[in-house]
mmCIF file of C-alpha atoms and ligand atoms in Angstrom:
data_model
loop_
_atom_site.group_PDB
_atom_site.id
_atom_site.type_symbol
_atom_site.label_atom_id
_atom_site.label_comp_id
_atom_site.label_asym_id
_atom_site.label_seq_id
_atom_site.Cartn_x
_atom_site.Cartn_y
_atom_site.Cartn_z
ATOM 1 C CA MET M 1 33.702 31.101 -4.370
ATOM 2 C CA LYS M 2 30.522 30.292 -6.328
ATOM 3 C CA ARG M 3 31.975 26.918 -7.103
ATOM 4 C CA ILE M 4 32.546 26.193 -3.375
ATOM 5 C CA TYR M 5 28.966 27.180 -2.586
ATOM 6 C CA PHE M 6 27.761 24.898 -5.355
ATOM 7 C CA ILE M 7 29.763 21.961 -3.965
ATOM 8 C CA ILE M 8 28.483 22.595 -0.417
ATOM 9 C CA ILE M 9 24.864 22.846 -1.616
ATOM 10 C CA SER M 10 25.227 19.689 -3.723
ATOM 11 C CA LEU M 11 26.611 17.833 -0.731
ATOM 12 C CA MET M 12 23.738 19.014 1.484
ATOM 13 C CA VAL M 13 21.140 17.949 -1.089
ATOM 14 C CA SER M 14 22.653 14.474 -1.354
ATOM 15 C CA LEU M 15 22.768 14.149 2.430
ATOM 16 C CA ILE M 16 19.105 15.141 2.765
ATOM 17 C CA PHE M 17 18.135 12.706 0.024
ATOM 18 C CA CYS M 18 20.028 9.866 1.713
ATOM 19 C CA ALA M 19 18.343 10.569 5.037
ATOM 20 C CA CYS M 20 14.845 10.668 3.568
ATOM 21 C CA GLY M 21 15.161 7.644 1.378
ATOM 22 C CA SER M 22 17.328 5.686 3.744
ATOM 23 C CA SER M 23 15.733 2.368 2.945
ATOM 24 C CA LYS M 24 16.282 2.672 -0.771
ATOM 25 C CA PRO M 25 18.778 0.167 -2.143
ATOM 26 C CA GLU M 26 22.076 1.629 -3.055
ATOM 27 C CA GLN M 27 21.954 1.563 -6.827
ATOM 28 C CA ASN M 28 25.583 0.764 -7.253
ATOM 29 C CA THR M 29 25.428 -1.213 -10.442
ATOM 30 C CA GLU M 30 24.606 0.196 -13.855
ATOM 31 C CA THR M 31 21.794 -2.317 -14.370
ATOM 32 C CA GLU M 32 20.027 -1.407 -11.133
ATOM 33 C CA THR M 33 20.279 2.302 -11.858
ATOM 34 C CA ALA M 34 18.856 1.768 -15.331
ATOM 35 C CA THR M 35 15.916 -0.284 -14.037
ATOM 36 C CA VAL M 36 15.000 2.270 -11.421
ATOM 37 C CA GLN M 37 15.244 5.204 -13.807
ATOM 38 C CA GLU M 38 13.124 3.457 -16.430
ATOM 39 C CA LYS M 39 10.292 3.252 -13.912
ATOM 40 C CA SER M 40 7.681 5.891 -14.453
ATOM 41 C CA ASN M 41 7.294 6.708 -10.804
ATOM 42 C CA ASP M 42 6.236 9.947 -9.263
ATOM 43 C CA HIS M 43 7.707 9.401 -5.833
ATOM 44 C CA LEU M 44 11.161 7.950 -6.015
ATOM 45 C CA TYR M 45 13.112 11.186 -6.147
ATOM 46 C CA ASP M 46 10.778 13.645 -4.475
ATOM 47 C CA GLY M 47 12.682 13.264 -1.217
ATOM 48 C CA ARG M 48 9.820 11.938 0.861
ATOM 49 C CA THR M 49 9.577 8.486 2.342
ATOM 50 C CA VAL M 50 6.887 6.534 0.533
ATOM 51 C CA VAL M 51 4.787 4.017 2.443
ATOM 52 C CA GLY M 52 2.512 1.558 0.665
ATOM 53 C CA ILE M 53 -0.429 0.324 2.724
ATOM 54 C CA SER M 54 -2.259 -2.708 1.381
ATOM 55 C CA MET M 55 -5.523 -3.703 3.074
ATOM 56 C CA PRO M 56 -7.656 -6.780 2.367
ATOM 57 C CA ASP M 57 -11.154 -5.384 1.907
ATOM 58 C CA ARG M 58 -13.548 -2.571 2.665
ATOM 59 C CA ILE M 59 -16.486 -4.793 3.564
ATOM 60 C CA LEU M 60 -15.444 -5.081 7.166
ATOM 61 C CA GLU M 61 -15.600 -1.916 9.186
ATOM 62 C CA ARG M 62 -12.241 -2.524 10.738
ATOM 63 C CA TRP M 63 -10.055 -2.391 7.605
ATOM 64 C CA ASN M 64 -11.545 0.997 6.704
ATOM 65 C CA ARG M 65 -10.475 2.239 10.104
ATOM 66 C CA ASP M 66 -7.051 0.612 9.871
ATOM 67 C CA GLY M 67 -6.496 2.284 6.501
ATOM 68 C CA ALA M 68 -7.570 5.672 7.821
ATOM 69 C CA PHE M 69 -5.510 5.411 11.027
ATOM 70 C CA LEU M 70 -2.378 4.232 9.239
ATOM 71 C CA LYS M 71 -2.645 6.896 6.567
ATOM 72 C CA GLU M 72 -3.041 9.580 9.201
ATOM 73 C CA GLN M 73 -0.085 8.320 11.241
ATOM 74 C CA PHE M 74 2.274 8.137 8.286
ATOM 75 C CA GLU M 75 1.154 11.426 6.755
ATOM 76 C CA ASN M 76 1.541 13.189 10.082
ATOM 77 C CA SER M 77 5.148 12.054 10.175
ATOM 78 C CA GLY M 78 5.768 13.495 6.718
ATOM 79 C CA CYS M 79 5.503 10.368 4.585
ATOM 80 C CA GLU M 80 3.760 9.997 1.291
ATOM 81 C CA VAL M 81 1.147 7.254 1.500
ATOM 82 C CA ILE M 82 -0.243 4.937 -1.150
ATOM 83 C CA LEU M 83 -3.263 3.162 0.332
ATOM 84 C CA LYS M 84 -4.950 0.365 -1.576
ATOM 85 C CA TYR M 85 -7.750 -2.059 -0.823
ATOM 86 C CA SER M 86 -7.898 -5.468 -2.473
ATOM 87 C CA ASP M 87 -11.603 -6.431 -2.477
ATOM 88 C CA ASN M 88 -10.542 -9.716 -0.884
ATOM 89 C CA LEU M 89 -8.878 -10.681 -4.179
ATOM 90 C CA ILE M 90 -5.354 -12.085 -4.093
ATOM 91 C CA ASP M 91 -4.558 -10.904 -7.632
ATOM 92 C CA LYS M 92 -5.728 -7.388 -6.885
ATOM 93 C CA GLN M 93 -3.543 -7.280 -3.789
ATOM 94 C CA ILE M 94 -0.510 -8.501 -5.743
ATOM 95 C CA THR M 95 -1.056 -5.929 -8.507
ATOM 96 C CA GLY M 96 -1.488 -3.198 -5.912
ATOM 97 C CA LEU M 97 1.744 -4.140 -4.162
ATOM 98 C CA GLU M 98 3.613 -4.284 -7.461
ATOM 99 C CA GLU M 99 2.411 -0.785 -8.251
ATOM 100 C CA MET M 100 3.591 0.458 -4.861
ATOM 101 C CA ILE M 101 7.051 -0.998 -5.462
ATOM 102 C CA GLU M 102 7.034 0.495 -8.936
ATOM 103 C CA LYS M 103 6.081 3.907 -7.547
ATOM 104 C CA GLY M 104 9.086 3.886 -5.244
ATOM 105 C CA ALA M 105 7.709 2.654 -1.930
ATOM 106 C CA ASP M 106 10.324 2.497 0.827
ATOM 107 C CA LEU M 107 8.182 0.327 3.055
ATOM 108 C CA LEU M 108 5.063 -1.814 2.693
ATOM 109 C CA VAL M 109 2.475 -2.371 5.399
ATOM 110 C CA VAL M 110 0.485 -5.427 4.384
ATOM 111 C CA ALA M 111 -2.658 -7.022 5.796
ATOM 112 C CA ALA M 112 -2.898 -10.019 3.496
ATOM 113 C CA VAL M 113 -6.018 -11.435 1.868
ATOM 114 C CA ASP M 114 -4.210 -14.777 1.817
ATOM 115 C CA GLY M 115 -1.100 -14.867 3.984
ATOM 116 C CA SER M 116 0.656 -17.439 1.804
ATOM 117 C CA ALA M 117 -0.020 -15.901 -1.591
ATOM 118 C CA LEU M 118 2.356 -12.948 -1.561
ATOM 119 C CA SER M 119 5.796 -14.537 -1.252
ATOM 120 C CA GLY M 120 6.911 -13.746 -4.818
ATOM 121 C CA THR M 121 5.795 -10.115 -4.612
ATOM 122 C CA LEU M 122 7.384 -9.615 -1.217
ATOM 123 C CA GLU M 123 10.643 -11.075 -2.446
ATOM 124 C CA THR M 124 10.611 -8.530 -5.274
ATOM 125 C CA ALA M 125 10.038 -5.849 -2.642
ATOM 126 C CA HIS M 126 13.030 -6.991 -0.611
ATOM 127 C CA GLU M 127 15.203 -7.251 -3.715
ATOM 128 C CA ASN M 128 14.373 -3.580 -4.318
ATOM 129 C CA GLY M 129 15.328 -2.672 -0.758
ATOM 130 C CA VAL M 130 11.708 -2.184 0.301
ATOM 131 C CA LYS M 131 11.009 -3.099 3.929
ATOM 132 C CA VAL M 132 7.920 -5.135 4.770
ATOM 133 C CA ILE M 133 5.739 -5.050 7.881
ATOM 134 C CA ALA M 134 2.999 -7.671 8.190
ATOM 135 C CA TYR M 135 0.007 -5.836 9.575
ATOM 136 C CA ASP M 136 -2.461 -7.678 11.799
ATOM 137 C CA ARG M 137 -2.184 -10.886 9.732
ATOM 138 C CA LEU M 138 1.151 -12.659 9.462
ATOM 139 C CA LEU M 139 2.738 -13.001 6.011
ATOM 140 C CA MET M 140 3.472 -16.672 5.555
ATOM 141 C CA ASP M 141 6.064 -18.811 3.793
ATOM 142 C CA THR M 142 8.522 -16.050 3.082
ATOM 143 C CA ASP M 143 11.739 -14.634 4.377
ATOM 144 C CA ALA M 144 10.769 -11.259 2.926
ATOM 145 C CA VAL M 145 8.952 -9.915 5.950
ATOM 146 C CA ASP M 146 10.781 -7.809 8.508
ATOM 147 C CA TYR M 147 8.299 -7.401 11.367
ATOM 148 C CA TYR M 148 4.759 -8.191 12.430
ATOM 149 C CA VAL M 149 2.374 -5.865 14.288
ATOM 150 C CA SER M 150 -0.839 -7.340 15.635
ATOM 151 C CA PHE M 151 -2.819 -8.146 18.749
ATOM 152 C CA ASP M 152 -2.290 -11.159 20.940
ATOM 153 C CA ASN M 153 -4.383 -13.323 18.636
ATOM 154 C CA TYR M 154 -4.328 -16.422 20.852
ATOM 155 C CA LYS M 155 -5.721 -14.293 23.661
ATOM 156 C CA VAL M 156 -8.640 -13.179 21.474
ATOM 157 C CA GLY M 157 -9.811 -16.809 21.271
ATOM 158 C CA TYR M 158 -9.092 -17.285 24.956
ATOM 159 C CA LEU M 159 -11.260 -14.274 25.876
ATOM 160 C CA GLN M 160 -14.150 -15.543 23.745
ATOM 161 C CA ALA M 161 -13.948 -19.030 25.244
ATOM 162 C CA SER M 162 -13.533 -17.761 28.804
ATOM 163 C CA TYR M 163 -16.697 -15.741 28.376
ATOM 164 C CA ILE M 164 -18.516 -18.933 27.363
ATOM 165 C CA VAL M 165 -17.069 -20.846 30.327
ATOM 166 C CA SER M 166 -18.332 -18.264 32.787
ATOM 167 C CA SER M 167 -21.660 -17.393 31.173
ATOM 168 C CA LEU M 168 -22.656 -21.069 30.850
ATOM 169 C CA GLY M 169 -21.325 -21.770 34.339
ATOM 170 C CA LEU M 170 -19.291 -24.676 32.991
ATOM 171 C CA LYS M 171 -17.086 -24.986 36.056
ATOM 172 C CA THR M 172 -19.988 -25.870 38.314
ATOM 173 C CA SER M 173 -22.833 -26.925 36.037
ATOM 174 C CA GLU M 174 -24.065 -30.535 36.251
ATOM 175 C CA GLN M 175 -26.094 -30.405 33.025
ATOM 176 C CA PRO M 176 -24.334 -30.639 29.647
ATOM 177 C CA LYS M 177 -24.453 -27.456 27.580
ATOM 178 C CA TYR M 178 -24.664 -27.323 23.785
ATOM 179 C CA ILE M 179 -22.245 -25.358 21.645
ATOM 180 C CA GLU M 180 -21.302 -24.895 17.977
ATOM 181 C CA PHE M 181 -18.165 -23.340 16.522
ATOM 182 C CA VAL M 182 -17.848 -20.767 13.738
ATOM 183 C CA THR M 183 -14.200 -20.015 13.105
ATOM 184 C CA GLY M 184 -12.422 -17.742 10.640
ATOM 185 C CA ASP M 185 -10.948 -17.843 7.167
ATOM 186 C CA PRO M 186 -8.310 -20.594 6.978
ATOM 187 C CA VAL M 187 -6.082 -18.531 4.665
ATOM 188 C CA ASP M 188 -5.801 -15.930 7.430
ATOM 189 C CA ASN M 189 -3.128 -17.101 9.863
ATOM 190 C CA ASN M 190 -4.938 -15.279 12.684
ATOM 191 C CA ALA M 191 -7.913 -17.619 12.355
ATOM 192 C CA ARG M 192 -5.817 -20.546 13.598
ATOM 193 C CA PHE M 193 -4.603 -18.529 16.591
ATOM 194 C CA PHE M 194 -8.161 -17.519 17.516
ATOM 195 C CA TYR M 195 -9.225 -21.147 17.136
ATOM 196 C CA ASN M 196 -6.378 -22.477 19.278
ATOM 197 C CA GLY M 197 -6.965 -19.897 21.995
ATOM 198 C CA ALA M 198 -10.640 -20.849 22.128
ATOM 199 C CA MET M 199 -10.204 -24.611 21.773
ATOM 200 C CA ASP M 200 -7.445 -24.924 24.344
ATOM 201 C CA THR M 201 -9.867 -23.347 26.798
ATOM 202 C CA LEU M 202 -13.021 -25.255 25.818
ATOM 203 C CA LYS M 203 -11.668 -28.679 24.883
ATOM 204 C CA PRO M 204 -11.454 -29.969 28.463
ATOM 205 C CA TYR M 205 -15.197 -29.317 28.788
ATOM 206 C CA VAL M 206 -15.910 -30.984 25.424
ATOM 207 C CA ASP M 207 -13.775 -33.978 26.455
ATOM 208 C CA SER M 208 -15.524 -34.311 29.816
ATOM 209 C CA GLY M 209 -18.991 -34.087 28.212
ATOM 210 C CA LYS M 210 -19.880 -30.797 29.932
ATOM 211 C CA LEU M 211 -19.987 -29.221 26.496
ATOM 212 C CA VAL M 212 -21.668 -31.105 23.670
ATOM 213 C CA VAL M 213 -21.224 -30.249 19.990
ATOM 214 C CA ALA M 214 -24.306 -31.857 18.414
ATOM 215 C CA SER M 215 -23.026 -31.380 14.846
ATOM 216 C CA GLY M 216 -19.761 -33.057 15.819
ATOM 217 C CA GLN M 217 -17.958 -30.248 13.969
ATOM 218 C CA THR M 218 -15.030 -29.133 16.086
ATOM 219 C CA GLY M 219 -12.044 -29.171 13.698
ATOM 220 C CA PHE M 220 -10.500 -25.964 12.375
ATOM 221 C CA TYR M 221 -11.336 -26.519 8.708
ATOM 222 C CA GLU M 222 -14.824 -27.929 9.152
ATOM 223 C CA THR M 223 -15.816 -24.969 11.329
ATOM 224 C CA SER M 224 -14.040 -22.339 9.210
ATOM 225 C CA THR M 225 -15.702 -19.483 7.318
ATOM 226 C CA ALA M 226 -14.270 -18.513 3.924
ATOM 227 C CA GLN M 227 -13.503 -14.784 3.725
ATOM 228 C CA TRP M 228 -15.029 -14.311 7.170
ATOM 229 C CA SER M 229 -18.330 -13.971 5.325
ATOM 230 C CA SER M 230 -21.532 -13.300 7.296
ATOM 231 C CA ASP M 231 -23.554 -15.113 4.612
ATOM 232 C CA ILE M 232 -21.387 -18.228 4.699
ATOM 233 C CA ALA M 233 -21.549 -18.344 8.505
ATOM 234 C CA GLN M 234 -25.322 -17.875 8.349
ATOM 235 C CA GLN M 235 -25.833 -20.673 5.838
ATOM 236 C CA ARG M 236 -23.683 -23.129 7.743
ATOM 237 C CA ILE M 237 -25.466 -22.493 11.047
ATOM 238 C CA GLN M 238 -28.877 -22.683 9.360
ATOM 239 C CA ILE M 239 -27.989 -26.159 8.120
ATOM 240 C CA ILE M 240 -26.724 -27.160 11.573
ATOM 241 C CA LEU M 241 -29.849 -25.830 13.305
ATOM 242 C CA ASN M 242 -32.146 -27.697 10.953
ATOM 243 C CA SER M 243 -30.164 -30.916 11.145
ATOM 244 C CA TYR M 244 -29.190 -31.088 14.822
ATOM 245 C CA TYR M 245 -31.438 -28.751 16.801
ATOM 246 C CA PRO M 246 -35.012 -29.479 15.621
ATOM 247 C CA ASP M 247 -38.233 -29.084 17.593
ATOM 248 C CA GLY M 248 -37.000 -26.747 20.333
ATOM 249 C CA ALA M 249 -33.752 -28.630 21.043
ATOM 250 C CA ARG M 250 -31.528 -26.363 23.075
ATOM 251 C CA LEU M 251 -28.351 -24.683 21.831
ATOM 252 C CA ASP M 252 -26.525 -22.700 24.515
ATOM 253 C CA ALA M 253 -23.711 -20.967 22.682
ATOM 254 C CA VAL M 254 -22.073 -20.363 19.337
ATOM 255 C CA LEU M 255 -18.431 -19.410 19.470
ATOM 256 C CA CYS M 256 -18.071 -16.911 16.610
ATOM 257 C CA ALA M 257 -14.532 -15.908 15.807
ATOM 258 C CA ASN M 258 -15.413 -12.316 14.885
ATOM 259 C CA ASP M 259 -18.234 -9.845 14.462
ATOM 260 C CA SER M 260 -18.930 -10.486 10.776
ATOM 261 C CA THR M 261 -19.497 -14.193 11.475
ATOM 262 C CA ALA M 262 -21.575 -13.273 14.560
ATOM 263 C CA LEU M 263 -23.883 -11.174 12.363
ATOM 264 C CA GLY M 264 -24.534 -14.187 10.129
ATOM 265 C CA VAL M 265 -25.114 -16.503 13.079
ATOM 266 C CA LYS M 266 -27.525 -14.031 14.663
ATOM 267 C CA ARG M 267 -29.569 -14.030 11.438
ATOM 268 C CA ALA M 268 -29.550 -17.833 11.314
ATOM 269 C CA LEU M 269 -30.818 -18.019 14.898
ATOM 270 C CA GLU M 270 -33.599 -15.543 14.108
ATOM 271 C CA THR M 271 -34.902 -17.596 11.202
ATOM 272 C CA ASP M 272 -34.075 -21.200 12.054
ATOM 273 C CA TYR M 273 -33.685 -21.682 15.797
ATOM 274 C CA THR M 274 -36.699 -23.180 17.539
ATOM 275 C CA GLY M 275 -35.359 -23.111 21.114
ATOM 276 C CA LYS M 276 -36.576 -20.446 23.542
ATOM 277 C CA ASN M 277 -33.340 -19.379 25.262
ATOM 278 C CA ASN M 278 -31.023 -16.532 24.394
ATOM 279 C CA VAL M 279 -28.029 -18.205 22.711
ATOM 280 C CA VAL M 280 -24.643 -16.904 23.860
ATOM 281 C CA LEU M 281 -22.760 -15.403 20.882
ATOM 282 C CA THR M 282 -19.176 -14.199 20.884
ATOM 283 C CA GLY M 283 -17.447 -11.864 18.430
ATOM 284 C CA GLN M 284 -14.418 -9.710 17.781
ATOM 285 C CA ASP M 285 -13.793 -6.156 16.541
ATOM 286 C CA ALA M 286 -16.575 -4.151 18.235
ATOM 287 C CA ASP M 287 -18.118 -3.180 14.899
ATOM 288 C CA ILE M 288 -20.984 -0.726 15.218
ATOM 289 C CA ALA M 289 -23.701 -3.197 14.117
ATOM 290 C CA ASN M 290 -22.467 -5.609 16.769
ATOM 291 C CA ILE M 291 -22.390 -2.937 19.465
ATOM 292 C CA TYR M 292 -26.107 -2.419 18.812
ATOM 293 C CA ASN M 293 -26.590 -6.182 19.068
ATOM 294 C CA ILE M 294 -24.794 -6.303 22.409
ATOM 295 C CA LEU M 295 -26.987 -3.472 23.665
ATOM 296 C CA ASP M 296 -30.037 -5.472 22.397
ATOM 297 C CA HIS M 297 -28.732 -8.678 24.018
ATOM 298 C CA THR M 298 -28.658 -10.467 20.644
ATOM 299 C CA GLN M 299 -24.872 -10.775 20.868
ATOM 300 C CA SER M 300 -23.199 -11.464 24.192
ATOM 301 C CA MET M 301 -19.688 -10.112 23.809
ATOM 302 C CA THR M 302 -17.054 -8.926 21.405
ATOM 303 C CA VAL M 303 -13.309 -8.505 21.643
ATOM 304 C CA PHE M 304 -12.241 -4.916 21.147
ATOM 305 C CA LYS M 305 -8.916 -4.184 19.496
ATOM 306 C CA ALA M 306 -7.723 -0.578 19.556
ATOM 307 C CA LEU M 307 -6.793 -0.105 15.919
ATOM 308 C CA ASP M 308 -5.401 3.375 16.442
ATOM 309 C CA GLN M 309 -2.792 1.819 18.753
ATOM 310 C CA GLU M 310 -1.953 -0.758 16.096
ATOM 311 C CA ALA M 311 -1.380 2.087 13.625
ATOM 312 C CA VAL M 312 0.782 4.022 16.116
ATOM 313 C CA VAL M 313 3.011 1.009 16.762
ATOM 314 C CA THR M 314 3.311 0.345 13.023
ATOM 315 C CA GLU M 315 4.384 3.907 12.276
ATOM 316 C CA VAL M 316 6.946 4.064 15.098
ATOM 317 C CA LEU M 317 8.336 0.688 14.051
ATOM 318 C CA ALA M 318 8.455 1.735 10.388
ATOM 319 C CA LYS M 319 10.356 4.893 11.237
ATOM 320 C CA SER M 320 12.883 2.912 13.217
ATOM 321 C CA VAL M 321 13.318 0.295 10.485
ATOM 322 C CA LEU M 322 13.724 2.970 7.816
ATOM 323 C CA SER M 323 16.363 4.734 9.853
ATOM 324 C CA GLY M 324 18.458 1.631 9.424
ATOM 325 C CA THR M 325 18.233 0.217 12.939
ATOM 326 C CA THR M 326 17.012 -3.227 13.973
ATOM 327 C CA PRO M 327 14.381 -2.536 16.607
ATOM 328 C CA GLY M 328 13.563 -5.016 19.344
ATOM 329 C CA GLU M 329 12.168 -4.743 22.855
ATOM 330 C CA ASP M 330 13.882 -1.338 23.145
ATOM 331 C CA LEU M 331 11.362 0.198 20.742
ATOM 332 C CA ILE M 332 8.618 -0.252 23.342
ATOM 333 C CA LYS M 333 10.690 1.163 26.178
ATOM 334 C CA GLU M 334 11.724 4.191 24.163
ATOM 335 C CA ALA M 335 8.221 4.884 22.858
ATOM 336 C CA ASP M 336 6.798 4.793 26.386
ATOM 337 C CA TRP M 337 3.234 4.353 25.118
ATOM 338 C CA ASP M 338 0.318 4.650 27.507
ATOM 339 C CA PHE M 339 -0.962 1.273 26.309
ATOM 340 C CA THR M 340 0.365 -2.254 26.613
ATOM 341 C CA CYS M 341 2.519 -3.638 23.824
ATOM 342 C CA THR M 342 4.765 -6.683 24.093
ATOM 343 C CA TYR M 343 7.644 -7.815 21.951
ATOM 344 C CA ASN M 344 7.445 -11.461 20.925
ATOM 345 C CA THR M 345 10.154 -13.467 19.216
ATOM 346 C CA THR M 346 8.778 -16.954 19.702
ATOM 347 C CA ASP M 347 5.166 -17.385 18.627
ATOM 348 C CA TYR M 348 4.838 -16.151 15.066
ATOM 349 C CA ASN M 349 6.628 -18.639 12.854
ATOM 350 C CA ASN M 350 5.617 -18.083 9.249
ATOM 351 C CA GLY M 351 6.962 -21.406 8.006
ATOM 352 C CA VAL M 352 10.316 -19.913 7.022
ATOM 353 C CA LYS M 353 11.279 -17.888 10.075
ATOM 354 C CA VAL M 354 9.977 -16.590 13.369
ATOM 355 C CA VAL M 355 8.926 -13.035 12.607
ATOM 356 C CA PRO M 356 9.676 -10.550 15.415
ATOM 357 C CA SER M 357 6.308 -9.279 16.557
ATOM 358 C CA TYR M 358 4.809 -6.366 18.448
ATOM 359 C CA LEU M 359 1.543 -7.447 20.058
ATOM 360 C CA LEU M 360 -1.205 -5.336 21.558
ATOM 361 C CA ARG M 361 -3.745 -6.304 24.167
ATOM 362 C CA PRO M 362 -7.300 -7.257 23.153
ATOM 363 C CA VAL M 363 -10.140 -6.460 25.568
ATOM 364 C CA ALA M 364 -13.336 -8.449 26.163
ATOM 365 C CA VAL M 365 -16.417 -6.223 25.915
ATOM 366 C CA THR M 366 -19.852 -7.204 27.208
ATOM 367 C CA TYR M 367 -23.069 -5.335 27.958
ATOM 368 C CA ASP M 368 -21.648 -4.565 31.405
ATOM 369 C CA ASN M 369 -18.384 -2.856 30.429
ATOM 370 C CA LEU M 370 -19.326 -1.576 26.969
ATOM 371 C CA GLU M 371 -19.862 2.050 28.038
ATOM 372 C CA LYS M 372 -16.587 2.085 29.918
ATOM 373 C CA GLU M 373 -14.430 0.380 27.291
ATOM 374 C CA LEU M 374 -15.896 1.825 24.096
ATOM 375 C CA PHE M 375 -17.535 5.135 24.966
ATOM 376 C CA ASP M 376 -15.691 6.476 28.017
ATOM 377 C CA THR M 377 -12.399 5.787 26.246
ATOM 378 C CA GLY M 378 -13.530 8.018 23.389
ATOM 379 C CA TYR M 379 -13.599 5.413 20.617
ATOM 380 C CA TYR M 380 -17.325 5.678 20.038
ATOM 381 C CA ALA M 381 -19.947 8.319 20.767
ATOM 382 C CA ARG M 382 -23.642 8.857 20.115
ATOM 383 C CA ASN M 383 -24.927 11.695 17.955
ATOM 384 C CA SER M 384 -27.947 13.813 18.841
ATOM 385 C CA SER M 385 -30.275 11.089 17.489
ATOM 386 C CA GLY M 386 -28.554 8.489 19.643
ATOM 387 C CA LEU M 387 -26.794 6.810 16.701
ATOM 388 C CA ILE M 388 -23.399 5.353 17.458
ATOM 389 C CA TYR M 389 -20.427 6.556 15.449
ATOM 390 C CA SER M 390 -16.716 5.995 15.591
ATOM 391 C CA VAL M 391 -15.030 9.123 16.932
ATOM 392 C CA LYS M 392 -11.468 8.447 15.922
ATOM 393 C CA SER M 393 -12.187 7.501 12.291
ATOM 394 C CA ASP M 394 -15.619 8.695 11.431
ATOM 395 C CA THR M 395 -15.900 7.837 7.772
ATOM 396 C CA PRO M 396 -14.037 5.389 5.586
ATOM 397 C CA ASP M 397 -11.100 7.080 3.983
ATOM 398 C CA GLN M 398 -11.987 8.783 0.695
ATOM 399 C CA SER M 399 -8.515 9.396 -0.669
ATOM 400 C CA VAL M 400 -7.681 5.817 -1.455
ATOM 401 C CA ASP M 401 -5.535 5.078 -4.462
ATOM 402 C CA ASP M 402 -8.088 2.701 -5.994
ATOM 403 C CA ASP M 403 -8.434 1.624 -9.571
HETATM 404 C C1 BGC E 1 -8.610 -9.777 12.061
HETATM 405 C C2 BGC E 1 -9.963 -9.620 12.693
HETATM 406 C C3 BGC E 1 -11.016 -9.544 11.597
HETATM 407 C C4 BGC E 1 -10.858 -10.692 10.606
HETATM 408 C C5 BGC E 1 -11.782 -10.531 9.415
HETATM 409 C C6 BGC E 1 -8.593 -10.972 11.148
HETATM 410 O O1 BGC E 1 -7.355 -11.150 10.579
HETATM 411 O O2 BGC E 1 -7.624 -9.909 13.075
HETATM 412 O O3 BGC E 1 -9.973 -8.449 13.465
HETATM 413 O O4 BGC E 1 -12.282 -9.631 12.164
HETATM 414 O O5 BGC E 1 -9.548 -10.738 10.128
HETATM 415 O O6 BGC E 1 -11.427 -9.453 8.619
#
């Protein structure tokens, strides 16, 4: 009798283990089993699904929030989470990912420092049966990426450019208006999408002479900003202001691809712009410093991206992938979220394959709709001293696996 109980219990334990670690490779050769057992990992056999989250940096507000939201989502669904930041260093990101694989990760969620630099590491992940979701930024030049979760990145650029078209009155204006471009980090695939969305909208005005770029710098690389750095954006615009806009010459707008570049451009305008007008500045992310600038009218708009939604979609997708299914459009229908998410199988080609993508909707935020979009929705609030804070992820996550 005891023996029968033992067999039944053994069977149940193996079934539970299979269900929890469903994405683990079947170690059906002696070599594979040996390799896995040699690993000094704490997680592989503890029965919980392990999710490795690799973020680019902690300098930008947003990645702190992404990390916190993702960790919360995955922990709430019973997963063990390894969260690592990479200080914008490719090598640090690779080492971090290798450690996650080593520690028995079932799935990696990766926002790459450099989208093209991780192919080798991701291939190792896939060889070990580890699933890979590209988070916010597409993972390039590799087959070893299963899905992509992001926002409609082309639309971000479109929203920024459309704001410029309407605020400068380009459709009706007779006078030429002056603009400069500050785009993103060229190793981030998103930067090209933002640029294309903006340029497709503004180019007709540049071509017709309604918009003039005095520096002549309109190409993606010449307008790009390494590491999305505020300082680099500031220095470049200072040079442009001194060279092309001397003695009160008018500049009407600077298209900034995100909020960190907008901060740098704002500083450059404060020190080196001699014109008298308020220069239109765009941005992206709705970082707190930039919200203050919008309220002060020193930045004109930003594009808000609900990062908690991005984390929710990632977790639901991960769960589906780990259960062994191949999610598609159906994932959205079944989830029945109260926000818009579209399934895209055409636009995100990483050079090796078109990666199936789940895309969320970015929202343009200006002085006029800021209260409604950012405060009434509960993302931000003011404390008793009137200081703005993020409600949904107040402080950067403290429990990061950092070394
Ligand atoms: C993100 C932006 C962010 C930028 C700089 C992009 O990949 O989509 O939200 O501002 O990186 O970190």
